[in-house]
mmCIF file of C-alpha atoms in Angstrom:
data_model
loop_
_atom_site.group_PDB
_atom_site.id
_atom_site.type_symbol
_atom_site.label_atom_id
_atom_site.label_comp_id
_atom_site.label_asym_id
_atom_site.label_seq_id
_atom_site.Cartn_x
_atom_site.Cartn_y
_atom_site.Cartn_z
ATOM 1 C CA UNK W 330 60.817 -36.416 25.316
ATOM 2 C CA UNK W 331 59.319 -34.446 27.950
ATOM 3 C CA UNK W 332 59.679 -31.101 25.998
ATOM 4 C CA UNK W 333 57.667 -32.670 23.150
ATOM 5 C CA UNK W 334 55.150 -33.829 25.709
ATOM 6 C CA UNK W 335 54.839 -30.520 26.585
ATOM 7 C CA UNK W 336 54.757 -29.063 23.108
ATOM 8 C CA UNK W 337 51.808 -31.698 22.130
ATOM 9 C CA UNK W 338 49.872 -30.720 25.419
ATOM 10 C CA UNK W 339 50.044 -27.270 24.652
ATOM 11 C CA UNK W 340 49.113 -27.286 21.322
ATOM 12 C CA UNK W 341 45.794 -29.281 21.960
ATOM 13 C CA UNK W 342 44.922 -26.951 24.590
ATOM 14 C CA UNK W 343 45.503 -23.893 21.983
ATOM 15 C CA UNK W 344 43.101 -26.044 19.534
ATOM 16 C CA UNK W 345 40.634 -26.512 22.190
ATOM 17 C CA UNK W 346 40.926 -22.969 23.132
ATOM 18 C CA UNK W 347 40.140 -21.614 19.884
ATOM 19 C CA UNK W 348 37.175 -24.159 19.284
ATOM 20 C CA UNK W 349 35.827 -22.352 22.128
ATOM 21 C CA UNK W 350 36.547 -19.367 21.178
ATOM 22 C CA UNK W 351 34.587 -19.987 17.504
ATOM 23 C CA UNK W 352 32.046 -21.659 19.396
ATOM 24 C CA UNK W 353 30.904 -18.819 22.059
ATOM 25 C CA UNK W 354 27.970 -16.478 20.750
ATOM 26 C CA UNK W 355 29.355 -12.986 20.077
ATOM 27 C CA UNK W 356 27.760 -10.945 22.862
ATOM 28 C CA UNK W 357 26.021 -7.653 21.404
ATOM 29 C CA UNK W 358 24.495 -4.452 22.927
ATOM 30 C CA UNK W 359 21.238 -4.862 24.012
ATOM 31 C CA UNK W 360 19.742 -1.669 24.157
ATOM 32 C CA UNK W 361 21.646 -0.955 20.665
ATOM 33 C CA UNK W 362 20.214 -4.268 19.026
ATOM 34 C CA UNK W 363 16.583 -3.456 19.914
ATOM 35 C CA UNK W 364 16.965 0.415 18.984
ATOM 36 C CA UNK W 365 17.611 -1.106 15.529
ATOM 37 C CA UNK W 366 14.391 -3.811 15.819
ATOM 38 C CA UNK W 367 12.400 -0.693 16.785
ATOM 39 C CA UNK W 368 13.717 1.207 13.427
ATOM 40 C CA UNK W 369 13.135 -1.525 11.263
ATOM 41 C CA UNK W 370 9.464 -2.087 12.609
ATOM 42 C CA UNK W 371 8.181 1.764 12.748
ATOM 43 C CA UNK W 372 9.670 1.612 9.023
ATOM 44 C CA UNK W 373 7.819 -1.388 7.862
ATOM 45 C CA UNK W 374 5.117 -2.088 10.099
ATOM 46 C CA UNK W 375 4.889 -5.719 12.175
ATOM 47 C CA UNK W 376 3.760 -7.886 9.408
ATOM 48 C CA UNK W 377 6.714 -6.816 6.578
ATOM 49 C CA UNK W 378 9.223 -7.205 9.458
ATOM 50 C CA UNK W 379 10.539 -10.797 9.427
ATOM 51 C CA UNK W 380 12.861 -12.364 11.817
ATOM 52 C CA UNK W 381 15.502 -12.116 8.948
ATOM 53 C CA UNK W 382 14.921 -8.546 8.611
ATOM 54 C CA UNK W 383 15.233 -8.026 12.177
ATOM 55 C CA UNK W 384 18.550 -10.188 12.761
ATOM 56 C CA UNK W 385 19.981 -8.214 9.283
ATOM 57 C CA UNK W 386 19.572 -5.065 11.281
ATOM 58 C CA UNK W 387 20.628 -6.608 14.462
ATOM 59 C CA UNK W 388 23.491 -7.745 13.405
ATOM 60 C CA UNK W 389 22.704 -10.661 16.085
ATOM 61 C CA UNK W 390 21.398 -14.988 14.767
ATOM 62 C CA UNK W 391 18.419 -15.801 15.168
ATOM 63 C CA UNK W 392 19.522 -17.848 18.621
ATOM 64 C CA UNK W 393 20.925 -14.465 20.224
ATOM 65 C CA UNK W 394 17.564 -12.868 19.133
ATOM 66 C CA UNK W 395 15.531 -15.769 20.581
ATOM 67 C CA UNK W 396 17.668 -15.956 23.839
ATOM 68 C CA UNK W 397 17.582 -12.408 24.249
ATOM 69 C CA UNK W 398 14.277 -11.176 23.616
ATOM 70 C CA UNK W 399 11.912 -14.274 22.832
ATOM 71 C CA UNK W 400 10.271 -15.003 19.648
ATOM 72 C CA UNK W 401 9.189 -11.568 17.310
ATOM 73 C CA UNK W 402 5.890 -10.783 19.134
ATOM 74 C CA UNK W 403 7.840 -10.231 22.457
ATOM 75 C CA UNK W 404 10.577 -8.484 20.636
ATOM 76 C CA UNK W 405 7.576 -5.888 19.037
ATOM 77 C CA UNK W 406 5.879 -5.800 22.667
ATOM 78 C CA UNK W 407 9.306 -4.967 23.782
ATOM 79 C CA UNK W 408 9.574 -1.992 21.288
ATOM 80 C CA UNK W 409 5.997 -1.040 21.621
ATOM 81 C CA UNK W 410 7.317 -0.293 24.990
ATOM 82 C CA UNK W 411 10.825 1.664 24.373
ATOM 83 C CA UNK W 412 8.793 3.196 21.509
ATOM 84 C CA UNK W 413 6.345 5.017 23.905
ATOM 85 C CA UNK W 414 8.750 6.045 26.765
ATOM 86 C CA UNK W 415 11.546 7.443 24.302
ATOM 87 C CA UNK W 416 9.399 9.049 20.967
ATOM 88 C CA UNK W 417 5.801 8.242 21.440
ATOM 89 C CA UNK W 418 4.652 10.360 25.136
ATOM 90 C CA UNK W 419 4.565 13.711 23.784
ATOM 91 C CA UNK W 420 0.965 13.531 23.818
ATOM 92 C CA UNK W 421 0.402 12.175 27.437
ATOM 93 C CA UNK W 422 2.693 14.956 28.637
ATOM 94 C CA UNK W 423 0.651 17.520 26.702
ATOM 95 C CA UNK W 424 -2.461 16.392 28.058
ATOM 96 C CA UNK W 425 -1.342 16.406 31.994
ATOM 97 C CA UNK W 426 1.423 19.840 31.828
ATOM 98 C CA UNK W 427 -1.025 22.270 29.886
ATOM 99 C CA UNK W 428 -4.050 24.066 31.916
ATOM 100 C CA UNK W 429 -6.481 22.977 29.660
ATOM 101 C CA UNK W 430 -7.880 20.301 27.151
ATOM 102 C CA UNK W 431 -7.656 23.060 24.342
ATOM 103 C CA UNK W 432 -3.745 24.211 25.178
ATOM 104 C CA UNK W 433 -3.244 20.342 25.605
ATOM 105 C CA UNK W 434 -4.477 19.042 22.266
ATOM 106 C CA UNK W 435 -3.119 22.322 20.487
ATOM 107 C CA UNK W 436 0.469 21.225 21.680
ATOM 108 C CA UNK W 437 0.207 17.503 20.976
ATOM 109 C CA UNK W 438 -1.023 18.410 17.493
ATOM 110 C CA UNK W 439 2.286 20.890 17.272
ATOM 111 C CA UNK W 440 4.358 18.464 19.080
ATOM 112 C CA UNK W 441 3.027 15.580 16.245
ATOM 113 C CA UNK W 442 3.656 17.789 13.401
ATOM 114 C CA UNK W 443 7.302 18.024 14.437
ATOM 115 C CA UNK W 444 8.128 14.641 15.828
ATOM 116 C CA UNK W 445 6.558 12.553 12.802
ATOM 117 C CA UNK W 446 8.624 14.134 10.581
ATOM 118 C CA UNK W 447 12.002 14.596 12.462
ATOM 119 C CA UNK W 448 14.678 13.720 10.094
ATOM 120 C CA UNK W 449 17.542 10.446 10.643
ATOM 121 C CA UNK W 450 14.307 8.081 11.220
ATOM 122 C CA UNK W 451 10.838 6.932 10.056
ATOM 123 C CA UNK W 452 7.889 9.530 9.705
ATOM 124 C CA UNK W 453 5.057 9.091 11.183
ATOM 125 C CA UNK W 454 3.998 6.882 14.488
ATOM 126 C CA UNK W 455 5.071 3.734 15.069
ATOM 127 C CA UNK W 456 1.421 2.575 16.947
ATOM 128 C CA UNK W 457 -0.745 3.597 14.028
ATOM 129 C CA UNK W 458 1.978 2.335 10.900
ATOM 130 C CA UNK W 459 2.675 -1.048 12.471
ATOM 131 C CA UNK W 460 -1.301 -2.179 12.552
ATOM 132 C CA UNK W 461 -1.270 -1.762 8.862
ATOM 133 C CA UNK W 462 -2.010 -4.741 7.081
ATOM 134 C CA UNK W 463 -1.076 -6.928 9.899
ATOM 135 C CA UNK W 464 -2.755 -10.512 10.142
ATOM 136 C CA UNK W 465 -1.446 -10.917 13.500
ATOM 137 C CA UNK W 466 -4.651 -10.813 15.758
ATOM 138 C CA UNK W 467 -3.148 -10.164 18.966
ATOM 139 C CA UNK W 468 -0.623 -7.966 17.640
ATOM 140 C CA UNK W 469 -3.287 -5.745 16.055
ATOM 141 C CA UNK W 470 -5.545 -5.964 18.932
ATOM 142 C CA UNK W 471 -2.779 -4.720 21.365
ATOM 143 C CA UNK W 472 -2.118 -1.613 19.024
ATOM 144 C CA UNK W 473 -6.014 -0.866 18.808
ATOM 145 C CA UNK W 474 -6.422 -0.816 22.569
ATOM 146 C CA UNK W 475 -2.966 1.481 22.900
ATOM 147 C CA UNK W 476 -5.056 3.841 20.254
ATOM 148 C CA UNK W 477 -8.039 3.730 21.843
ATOM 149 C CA UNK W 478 -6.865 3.955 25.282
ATOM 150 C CA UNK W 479 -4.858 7.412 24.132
ATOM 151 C CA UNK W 480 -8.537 8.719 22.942
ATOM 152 C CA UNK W 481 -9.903 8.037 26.553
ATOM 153 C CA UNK W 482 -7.236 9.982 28.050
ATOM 154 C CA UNK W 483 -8.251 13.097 25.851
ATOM 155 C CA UNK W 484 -11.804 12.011 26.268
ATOM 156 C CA UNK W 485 -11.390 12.279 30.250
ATOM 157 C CA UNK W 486 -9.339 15.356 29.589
ATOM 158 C CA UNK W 487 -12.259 17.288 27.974
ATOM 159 C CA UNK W 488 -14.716 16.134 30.400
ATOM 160 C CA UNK W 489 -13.083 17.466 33.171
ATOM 161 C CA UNK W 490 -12.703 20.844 31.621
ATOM 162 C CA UNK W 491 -16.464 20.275 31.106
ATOM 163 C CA UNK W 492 -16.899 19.355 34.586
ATOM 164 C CA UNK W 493 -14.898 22.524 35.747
ATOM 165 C CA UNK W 494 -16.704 24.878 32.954
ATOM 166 C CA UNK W 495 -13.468 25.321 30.769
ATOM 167 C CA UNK W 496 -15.686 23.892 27.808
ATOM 168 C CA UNK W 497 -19.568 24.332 27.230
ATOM 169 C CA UNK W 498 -21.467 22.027 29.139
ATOM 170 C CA UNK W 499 -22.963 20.685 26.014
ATOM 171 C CA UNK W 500 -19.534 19.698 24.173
ATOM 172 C CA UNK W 501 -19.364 16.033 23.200
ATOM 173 C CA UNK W 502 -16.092 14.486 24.791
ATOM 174 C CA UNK W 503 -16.239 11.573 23.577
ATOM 175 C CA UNK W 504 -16.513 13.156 19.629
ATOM 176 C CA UNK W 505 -14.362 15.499 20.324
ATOM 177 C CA UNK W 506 -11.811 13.403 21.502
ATOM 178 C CA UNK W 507 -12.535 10.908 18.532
ATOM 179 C CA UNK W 508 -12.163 13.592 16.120
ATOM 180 C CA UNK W 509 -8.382 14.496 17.892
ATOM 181 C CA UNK W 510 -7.489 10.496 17.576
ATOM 182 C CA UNK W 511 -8.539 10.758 14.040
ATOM 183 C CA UNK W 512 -6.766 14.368 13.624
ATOM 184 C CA UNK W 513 -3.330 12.138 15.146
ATOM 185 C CA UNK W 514 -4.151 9.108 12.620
ATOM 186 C CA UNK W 515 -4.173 11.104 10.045
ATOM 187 C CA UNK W 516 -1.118 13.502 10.295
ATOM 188 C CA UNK W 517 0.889 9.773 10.716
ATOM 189 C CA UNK W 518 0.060 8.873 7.543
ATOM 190 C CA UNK W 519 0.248 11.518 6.162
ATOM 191 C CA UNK W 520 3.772 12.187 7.290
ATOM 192 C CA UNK W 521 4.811 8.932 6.182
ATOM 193 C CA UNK W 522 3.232 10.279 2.640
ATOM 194 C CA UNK W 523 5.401 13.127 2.270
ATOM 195 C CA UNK W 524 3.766 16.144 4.093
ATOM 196 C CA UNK W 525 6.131 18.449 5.741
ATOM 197 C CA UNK W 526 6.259 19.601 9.396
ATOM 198 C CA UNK W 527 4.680 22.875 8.161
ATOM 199 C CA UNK W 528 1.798 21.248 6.358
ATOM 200 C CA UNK W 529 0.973 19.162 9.353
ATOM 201 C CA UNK W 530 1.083 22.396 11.287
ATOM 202 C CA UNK W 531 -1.185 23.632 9.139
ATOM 203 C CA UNK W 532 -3.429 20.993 9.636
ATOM 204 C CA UNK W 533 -3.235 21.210 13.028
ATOM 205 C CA UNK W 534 -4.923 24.924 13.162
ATOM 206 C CA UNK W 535 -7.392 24.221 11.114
ATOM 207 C CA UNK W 536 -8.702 21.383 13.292
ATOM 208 C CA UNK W 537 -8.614 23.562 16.650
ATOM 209 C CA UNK W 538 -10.501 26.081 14.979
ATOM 210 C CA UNK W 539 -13.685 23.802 15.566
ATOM 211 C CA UNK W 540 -13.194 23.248 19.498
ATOM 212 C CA UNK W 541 -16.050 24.948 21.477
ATOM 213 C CA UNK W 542 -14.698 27.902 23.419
ATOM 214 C CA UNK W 543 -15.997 28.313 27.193
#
């Protein structure tokens, strides 16, 4: 009597056990989960990236997505973020290592030809593809002000080498910085169309060949 006691206990606390068990969200890898969200939106951009998409690649529900990283906004902020520190501050390091504006834009230019169309993951930058077509006003109003804020670094970059008579004191920072941003822009897209590292390269001399010369 007491042995079958025993046996009944046990086995309800074996049931219970594994009702827990099925219960219990399946812990994941953070850093691994939002490696893949950052993938999936540099591929697609923010609007074509839904929350199904994103828990697809994931490999996470939609709670452990939620309760991990907030709704899909805060997840992009969140790879806006890991995007810059890990693929997208090539240019800020050209800008403040190399002893001029010239030798800095020349190597960001070089630097974009190569890293927009590194092979194993989406051409192009992340910042300028994800504003396409995106409805999302805040969204595309925190990519514009990343954009615009990375022309005002090369804009203050070329002023001081005006300042310090590296450049002509006539040379227009702010255009000529304006013309870089566009120079940037317009390799991304057109790595994402198909142009090879060399091409961009290519593109890249042709577009230093207008800077002034002190």
């Amino acid at each position: 009597m007491v042995s079958g006691e025993k046996s009944e206990r046990s086995g309800a606390a074996a049931r219970s056990g594994a009702a827990r068990t099925r219960g219990r969200p399946r812990s994941f890898d953070r850093a691994t989960a939002l490696e893949a969200a950052l993938l999936a939106f540099w591929e697609h951009g923010y609007e074509a990236t839904s929350v199904s998409d994103l828990t697809r690649v994931m490999d996470i529900g939609a709670p452990s997505l939620y309760a991990a990283f907030g709704d899909k906004r805060s997840l992009f902020e969140e790879v806006v973020q890991e995007y810059g520190a890990r693929y997208g501050s090539f240019g800020d390091r050209a800008l403040a290592e190399e002893p001029t504006a010239r030798q800095g834009v020349e190597r960001m230019l070089r630097e974009a030809a190569a890293e927009y169309t590194a092979p194993g993951r989406p051409h192009g930058c992340l910042v300028i593809h994800a504003a396409a077509n995106c409805s999302t006003a805040e969204v595309e109003e925190s990519l514009r002000e990343r954009r615009n804020a990375n022309i005002a670094s090369i804009e203050r970059r070329i002023g001081a080498d005006v300042a310090d008579g590296a450049l002509p004191p006539d040379t227009d920072a702010a255009a000529l910085a304006r013309y870089t941003g566009a120079m940037i822009q317009g390799m991304s897209q057109q790595a994402r169309d198909g142009a090879t590292r060399a091409e961009l390269e290519a593109l890249a001399e042709i577009a230093l060949a207008v800077w002034p010369r002190g």
